[in-house]
Short mmCIF file of C-alpha atoms and ligand atoms in Angstrom, two decimals:
data_model
loop_
_atom_site.label_atom_id
_atom_site.label_comp_id
_atom_site.label_asym_id
_atom_site.label_seq_id
_atom_site.Cartn_x
_atom_site.Cartn_y
_atom_site.Cartn_z
CA MET A 1390 15.57 11.43 11.67
CA LYS A 1391 12.81 8.91 11.16
CA HIS A 1392 12.41 6.26 8.48
CA LEU A 1393 9.23 4.45 7.39
CA ILE A 1394 10.02 0.77 6.87
CA ASP A 1395 7.05 -1.04 8.46
CA PRO A 1396 3.52 0.33 9.03
CA MET A 1397 4.07 -0.32 12.74
CA ASP A 1398 6.84 2.34 12.72
CA LEU A 1399 3.97 4.84 12.89
CA SER A 1400 1.89 5.32 16.03
CA LEU A 1401 -1.85 5.87 15.66
CA GLU A 1402 -1.26 9.54 16.47
CA GLU A 1403 1.33 9.81 13.68
CA ILE A 1404 -1.03 8.09 11.22
CA ASP A 1405 -3.80 10.47 12.25
CA HIS A 1406 -1.46 13.44 11.70
CA ILE A 1407 -0.50 12.23 8.19
CA LEU A 1408 -4.11 11.52 7.16
CA THR A 1409 -5.31 14.88 8.50
CA LEU A 1410 -2.47 16.67 6.71
CA ALA A 1411 -3.26 14.79 3.47
CA GLN A 1412 -6.89 15.94 3.69
CA ASP A 1413 -5.74 19.53 4.27
CA ILE A 1414 -3.47 19.27 1.21
CA ILE A 1415 -6.47 18.06 -0.84
CA ASP A 1416 -8.56 20.98 0.44
CA HIS A 1417 -5.87 23.71 0.16
CA LYS A 1418 -3.37 22.63 -2.51
CA GLU A 1419 -2.00 26.14 -3.07
CA LYS A 1420 -0.82 26.36 0.56
CA TYR A 1421 1.62 23.51 -0.02
CA SER A 1422 2.99 24.31 -3.47
CA GLN A 1423 6.38 25.60 -2.25
CA VAL A 1424 6.85 23.66 0.99
CA CYS A 1425 9.68 21.51 -0.43
CA ARG A 1426 11.40 24.20 -2.49
CA GLY A 1427 15.12 23.34 -2.65
CA LYS A 1428 14.55 19.73 -1.45
CA LYS A 1429 15.20 16.57 -3.47
CA LEU A 1430 13.51 13.18 -3.37
CA ALA A 1431 15.38 10.15 -4.78
CA THR A 1432 13.26 7.24 -6.01
CA LEU A 1433 15.35 4.05 -6.05
CA PHE A 1434 13.19 1.36 -7.65
CA PHE A 1435 14.84 -2.04 -8.05
CA GLU A 1436 11.44 -3.52 -9.00
CA PRO A 1437 8.77 -2.26 -11.45
CA SER A 1438 6.17 0.28 -10.37
CA THR A 1439 3.70 2.72 -11.89
CA ARG A 1440 1.67 4.19 -9.01
CA THR A 1441 4.13 4.24 -6.17
CA ARG A 1442 7.08 5.73 -8.04
CA LEU A 1443 5.12 8.21 -10.10
CA SER A 1444 2.89 9.31 -7.22
CA PHE A 1445 5.99 9.90 -5.09
CA GLU A 1446 7.53 11.95 -7.89
CA ALA A 1447 4.29 13.89 -8.51
CA ALA A 1448 3.97 14.45 -4.76
CA MET A 1449 7.44 16.00 -4.51
CA MET A 1450 6.84 18.15 -7.61
CA GLU A 1451 3.51 19.41 -6.24
CA LEU A 1452 5.33 20.39 -3.04
CA GLY A 1453 7.76 22.48 -5.10
CA GLY A 1454 10.68 20.04 -4.79
CA ASN A 1455 12.74 18.07 -7.28
CA VAL A 1456 13.17 14.37 -8.01
CA LEU A 1457 15.95 12.09 -9.21
CA GLY A 1458 16.36 8.34 -9.30
CA PHE A 1459 16.13 5.15 -11.30
CA SER A 1460 13.22 2.89 -12.21
CA SER A 1461 14.94 -0.50 -12.52
CA ALA A 1462 17.91 -2.30 -11.02
CA ASN A 1463 19.39 -2.63 -14.51
CA SER A 1464 19.66 1.11 -14.96
CA SER A 1465 21.67 1.54 -11.75
CA SER A 1466 25.11 0.32 -10.67
CA SER A 1467 23.34 -2.49 -8.86
CA ALA A 1468 23.71 -4.22 -12.26
CA LYS A 1469 27.49 -4.01 -11.74
CA GLY A 1470 27.22 -5.59 -8.31
CA GLU A 1471 26.98 -2.53 -6.04
CA SER A 1472 25.37 -3.31 -2.68
CA VAL A 1473 22.16 -1.66 -1.44
CA GLY A 1474 24.14 -0.20 1.46
CA ASP A 1475 26.69 1.49 -0.80
CA THR A 1476 23.98 2.71 -3.18
CA VAL A 1477 22.08 4.38 -0.36
CA LYS A 1478 25.19 5.81 1.28
CA VAL A 1479 25.99 7.55 -2.00
CA VAL A 1480 22.44 8.66 -2.89
CA SER A 1481 22.01 10.17 0.56
CA CYS A 1482 24.77 12.62 -0.50
CA TYR A 1483 22.53 13.77 -3.37
CA ALA A 1484 18.99 13.77 -1.93
CA ASP A 1485 17.15 14.85 1.23
CA ILE A 1486 14.84 11.82 1.36
CA ILE A 1487 14.75 8.42 -0.41
CA ALA A 1488 11.85 6.18 -1.45
CA MET A 1489 13.08 2.65 -2.18
CA ARG A 1490 11.39 -0.42 -3.65
CA HIS A 1491 13.29 -3.71 -3.65
CA PHE A 1492 12.45 -7.32 -4.51
CA LYS A 1493 14.28 -8.56 -1.37
CA GLU A 1494 12.45 -8.45 1.95
CA GLY A 1495 14.41 -6.29 4.39
CA ALA A 1496 16.41 -4.29 1.82
CA PRO A 1497 14.88 -0.91 2.85
CA MET A 1498 15.57 -1.77 6.51
CA LEU A 1499 19.21 -2.41 5.66
CA ALA A 1500 19.26 0.82 3.66
CA SER A 1501 17.94 2.76 6.67
CA MET A 1502 20.97 1.62 8.69
CA LYS A 1503 23.34 3.09 6.10
CA SER A 1504 21.47 6.24 5.09
CA ASP A 1505 22.09 9.77 6.27
CA VAL A 1506 18.57 10.80 5.16
CA PRO A 1507 15.06 9.34 5.80
CA ILE A 1508 14.29 6.10 3.94
CA ILE A 1509 10.73 5.22 2.90
CA ASN A 1510 9.98 1.59 2.09
CA ALA A 1511 8.07 1.68 -1.20
CA GLY A 1512 7.55 -2.11 -1.11
CA ASP A 1513 9.96 -4.91 -0.17
CA GLY A 1514 9.28 -8.33 -1.69
CA GLY A 1515 6.24 -10.02 -0.17
CA HIS A 1516 6.80 -8.24 3.14
CA ASN A 1517 5.53 -4.65 3.60
CA HIS A 1518 4.21 -1.68 1.64
CA PRO A 1519 3.58 0.99 4.28
CA THR A 1520 2.82 3.89 1.92
CA GLN A 1521 0.17 1.77 0.18
CA THR A 1522 -1.26 1.24 3.66
CA LEU A 1523 -1.40 4.98 4.29
CA THR A 1524 -3.13 5.29 0.91
CA ASP A 1525 -5.63 2.58 1.91
CA LEU A 1526 -6.31 4.19 5.29
CA LEU A 1527 -6.89 7.61 3.74
CA THR A 1528 -9.24 6.03 1.19
CA ILE A 1529 -11.22 4.15 3.86
CA LYS A 1530 -11.42 7.29 5.99
CA ARG A 1531 -12.63 9.41 3.06
CA GLU A 1532 -15.09 6.80 1.75
CA LYS A 1533 -16.46 5.57 5.08
CA GLY A 1534 -15.77 8.49 7.42
CA ARG A 1535 -14.13 6.15 9.95
CA LEU A 1536 -11.33 3.63 10.50
CA SER A 1537 -13.17 1.59 13.14
CA ASP A 1538 -16.30 -0.60 13.20
CA LEU A 1539 -15.59 -2.25 9.86
CA THR A 1540 -15.92 -5.73 8.38
CA ILE A 1541 -13.07 -5.96 5.90
CA GLY A 1542 -12.85 -8.69 3.28
CA LEU A 1543 -9.39 -9.28 1.80
CA CYS A 1544 -9.52 -11.36 -1.35
CA GLY A 1545 -6.97 -13.04 -3.62
CA ASP A 1546 -3.29 -13.63 -2.99
CA LEU A 1547 -3.10 -13.22 0.78
CA MET A 1548 0.14 -15.22 0.95
CA PHE A 1549 2.39 -12.97 -1.16
CA GLY A 1550 0.41 -9.70 -1.17
CA ARG A 1551 2.50 -7.22 0.81
CA THR A 1552 -0.28 -4.63 0.72
CA VAL A 1553 -2.53 -7.09 2.55
CA HIS A 1554 0.06 -7.82 5.25
CA SER A 1555 0.72 -4.13 5.87
CA LEU A 1556 -2.97 -3.17 5.92
CA ILE A 1557 -3.85 -5.93 8.39
CA LYS A 1558 -1.06 -4.81 10.72
CA ALA A 1559 -2.07 -1.16 10.60
CA ILE A 1560 -5.86 -1.42 10.79
CA SER A 1561 -5.80 -4.10 13.51
CA ARG A 1562 -5.04 -1.28 15.96
CA TYR A 1563 -8.43 0.38 15.42
CA GLU A 1564 -11.61 -0.50 17.35
CA ASN A 1565 -14.06 -3.20 16.34
CA ILE A 1566 -12.40 -4.51 13.17
CA ARG A 1567 -13.37 -7.91 11.70
CA PHE A 1568 -11.52 -9.66 8.88
CA VAL A 1569 -12.93 -12.03 6.26
CA LEU A 1570 -9.96 -13.64 4.51
CA ILE A 1571 -10.93 -14.94 1.07
CA SER A 1572 -8.32 -16.99 -0.78
CA PRO A 1573 -7.52 -20.35 -2.31
CA GLU A 1574 -6.01 -22.82 0.20
CA GLU A 1575 -2.55 -22.33 -1.35
CA LEU A 1576 -2.63 -18.53 -0.94
CA LYS A 1577 -3.88 -18.20 2.65
CA ILE A 1578 -2.50 -15.48 4.89
CA PRO A 1579 0.98 -16.32 6.30
CA ASP A 1580 0.94 -17.91 9.76
CA TYR A 1581 2.86 -15.02 11.35
CA ILE A 1582 0.18 -12.50 10.31
CA ARG A 1583 -2.64 -14.74 11.54
CA THR A 1584 -1.08 -15.56 14.90
CA GLU A 1585 1.08 -12.53 15.74
CA VAL A 1586 -1.26 -9.83 14.43
CA ILE A 1587 -4.86 -11.05 14.13
CA GLU A 1588 -5.12 -13.65 16.91
CA SER A 1589 -2.84 -11.88 19.38
CA ASN A 1590 -5.07 -8.79 19.11
CA ASN A 1591 -8.23 -10.92 19.57
CA ILE A 1592 -9.64 -9.71 16.24
CA PRO A 1593 -12.57 -11.77 14.94
CA TYR A 1594 -11.77 -13.36 11.57
CA MET A 1595 -12.80 -16.14 9.24
CA GLU A 1596 -10.97 -17.83 6.37
CA VAL A 1597 -13.11 -18.81 3.38
CA THR A 1598 -12.63 -19.80 -0.25
CA SER A 1599 -15.90 -18.41 -1.70
CA MET A 1600 -16.33 -14.70 -2.35
CA GLU A 1601 -20.04 -15.08 -3.13
CA ASP A 1602 -20.77 -16.58 0.31
CA VAL A 1603 -19.48 -13.53 2.21
CA ILE A 1604 -19.63 -10.47 -0.06
CA GLY A 1605 -23.02 -9.44 1.37
CA ASP A 1606 -21.51 -9.10 4.87
CA LEU A 1607 -18.69 -6.71 3.98
CA ASP A 1608 -18.15 -2.97 4.47
CA ILE A 1609 -14.91 -3.11 2.48
CA LEU A 1610 -13.75 -5.56 -0.16
CA TYR A 1611 -9.98 -5.30 -0.72
CA MET A 1612 -9.19 -7.14 -3.95
CA THR A 1613 -5.64 -8.18 -4.86
CA ARG A 1614 -3.98 -9.71 -7.88
CA VAL A 1615 -2.14 -13.04 -7.72
CA GLN A 1616 1.52 -12.04 -7.46
CA ARG A 1617 3.07 -13.82 -10.41
CA GLU A 1618 6.57 -12.51 -9.65
CA ARG A 1619 6.62 -14.27 -6.23
CA PHE A 1620 5.72 -17.76 -7.56
CA PHE A 1621 8.41 -20.42 -7.94
CA ASN A 1622 6.35 -22.34 -10.48
CA GLU A 1623 4.52 -20.81 -13.49
CA ALA A 1624 2.03 -23.71 -13.63
CA ASP A 1625 0.84 -22.89 -10.10
CA TYR A 1626 0.39 -19.25 -11.08
CA ILE A 1627 -1.68 -20.17 -14.13
CA ARG A 1628 -3.86 -22.52 -12.07
CA LEU A 1629 -4.54 -19.88 -9.39
CA LYS A 1630 -4.50 -16.55 -11.25
CA ASP A 1631 -8.22 -16.36 -12.00
CA SER A 1632 -9.46 -17.74 -8.68
CA TYR A 1633 -11.56 -14.61 -8.09
CA ILE A 1634 -13.08 -12.30 -10.66
CA LEU A 1635 -15.38 -9.61 -9.29
CA ASP A 1636 -18.00 -8.74 -11.90
CA ASN A 1637 -21.43 -7.13 -11.82
CA SER A 1638 -23.20 -10.44 -11.16
CA LYS A 1639 -21.19 -11.00 -7.98
CA LEU A 1640 -21.48 -7.34 -7.02
CA ALA A 1641 -25.27 -7.75 -7.11
CA LEU A 1642 -24.89 -9.85 -3.93
CA ALA A 1643 -23.14 -7.01 -2.06
CA ASN A 1644 -24.71 -4.25 0.00
CA GLN A 1645 -25.03 -0.71 -1.36
CA ASN A 1646 -22.51 0.67 1.14
CA LEU A 1647 -19.69 -1.62 0.10
CA SER A 1648 -16.39 0.08 -0.82
CA ILE A 1649 -14.22 -1.84 -3.28
CA LEU A 1650 -10.50 -1.16 -2.94
CA HIS A 1651 -7.58 -2.56 -4.92
CA PRO A 1652 -3.95 -1.39 -4.62
CA LEU A 1653 -3.62 -1.95 -8.40
CA PRO A 1654 -2.31 -3.01 -10.85
CA ARG A 1655 -5.25 -5.27 -11.60
CA VAL A 1656 -4.97 -8.14 -14.03
CA ASN A 1657 -8.28 -10.04 -14.26
CA GLU A 1658 -9.62 -9.91 -10.73
CA ILE A 1659 -12.03 -6.99 -11.25
CA ALA A 1660 -14.00 -6.87 -14.50
CA VAL A 1661 -13.83 -3.50 -16.24
CA GLU A 1662 -17.66 -3.28 -16.06
CA VAL A 1663 -17.31 -2.75 -12.27
CA ASP A 1664 -15.34 0.49 -12.77
CA ASP A 1665 -18.53 2.51 -13.36
CA ASP A 1666 -20.14 1.34 -10.12
CA PRO A 1667 -19.99 4.08 -7.44
CA ARG A 1668 -18.76 1.43 -4.99
CA ALA A 1669 -15.52 1.06 -7.01
CA CYS A 1670 -12.98 3.21 -5.15
CA TYR A 1671 -9.69 1.99 -6.65
CA PHE A 1672 -8.97 4.88 -8.98
CA ARG A 1673 -9.85 7.40 -6.25
CA GLN A 1674 -7.53 5.32 -4.04
CA ALA A 1675 -4.65 5.75 -6.53
CA LEU A 1676 -5.16 9.53 -6.44
CA ASN A 1677 -5.23 9.51 -2.64
CA GLY A 1678 -1.79 7.87 -2.82
CA LYS A 1679 -0.27 11.08 -4.18
CA TYR A 1680 -1.74 13.24 -1.41
CA VAL A 1681 -0.80 10.90 1.41
CA ARG A 1682 2.78 10.71 0.06
CA MET A 1683 2.90 14.53 0.03
CA ALA A 1684 1.89 14.46 3.69
CA LEU A 1685 4.45 11.76 4.47
CA ILE A 1686 7.33 13.60 2.76
CA MET A 1687 6.49 16.76 4.71
CA THR A 1688 6.24 14.85 7.97
CA LEU A 1689 9.55 13.00 7.58
CA LEU A 1690 11.32 16.21 6.54
CA GLY A 1691 9.75 18.12 9.45
CA LEU A 1692 8.19 20.73 7.14
CA GLU A 1693 5.03 22.77 7.62
CA ALA A 1694 2.95 24.83 5.21
CA ASP A 1695 3.61 28.57 4.93
CA GLU A 1696 0.69 30.40 6.52
N1 CP B 2580 0.00 -0.31 -5.67
C1 CP B 2580 1.27 -0.33 -6.17
O1 CP B 2580 2.25 -0.52 -5.42
O2 CP B 2580 1.36 -0.16 -7.50
P1 CP B 2580 2.71 -0.09 -8.34
O3 CP B 2580 3.35 -1.46 -8.26
O4 CP B 2580 2.33 0.32 -9.73
O5 CP B 2580 3.61 0.92 -7.66
#
């Protein structure tokens, strides 16, 4: 049995397998419609979600399986004081695979030690979000045709944004990657990502505060929202929340091949006028999330399509 807790749990070969399978699912949906017949996915979400939970549930349904679960800590016995370990021990009696989101870093890792079925980390605090990373990689591969030779700008809350941390870890393993890290001073990338991932892999990078100065150099611009729920102080959030707003005037400085990604939800950081630009990939990205989660569920359950 294999769990997915950290993007580094997957080798490059395993990522390639999942992305290739996801593309085959997109191209031949009917082949996969009964692959998970008789299987159940439990979604245990202790923190709010729209895309991750619903795309997991849609993924399992489109594979012919069933779903059960809860969408907030308050609607589970966690509200009565039950531990994550006990919750997972019990739910693994009811389901074949579990996707879990938790506000505490490390909770899905702890769950994986107690579970009798595969655990998928659907986001743990400010730490990791490996299935968003698979979504991002599939999107980059489909939009650009490659996962190497890319200048990637990451913009916004690089301190608390778990999608940023996971994407940097995963894509650092591909050839000829360069990072442009765009954030306010207070929301710079955590030291452990800069030293243990970027610098230790000798990846060229720069840290800047101005989006306008660098947008013209980018192949990918990965926008993120400022993570209000991770701030200790509301005044700091209000001061920083609108640090970057991508609108058509800033987009005019970018090259025509730019791909704009955002894990969503967005708040203010991309103006709605940008949505109609062909370079805006974020809604296609959200759709890719369903297909890549279908591929992941199949892979962790060891299932193949009926020929
Ligand atoms: N990208 C993402 O994790 O979105 P949700 O919080 O809506 O799941």
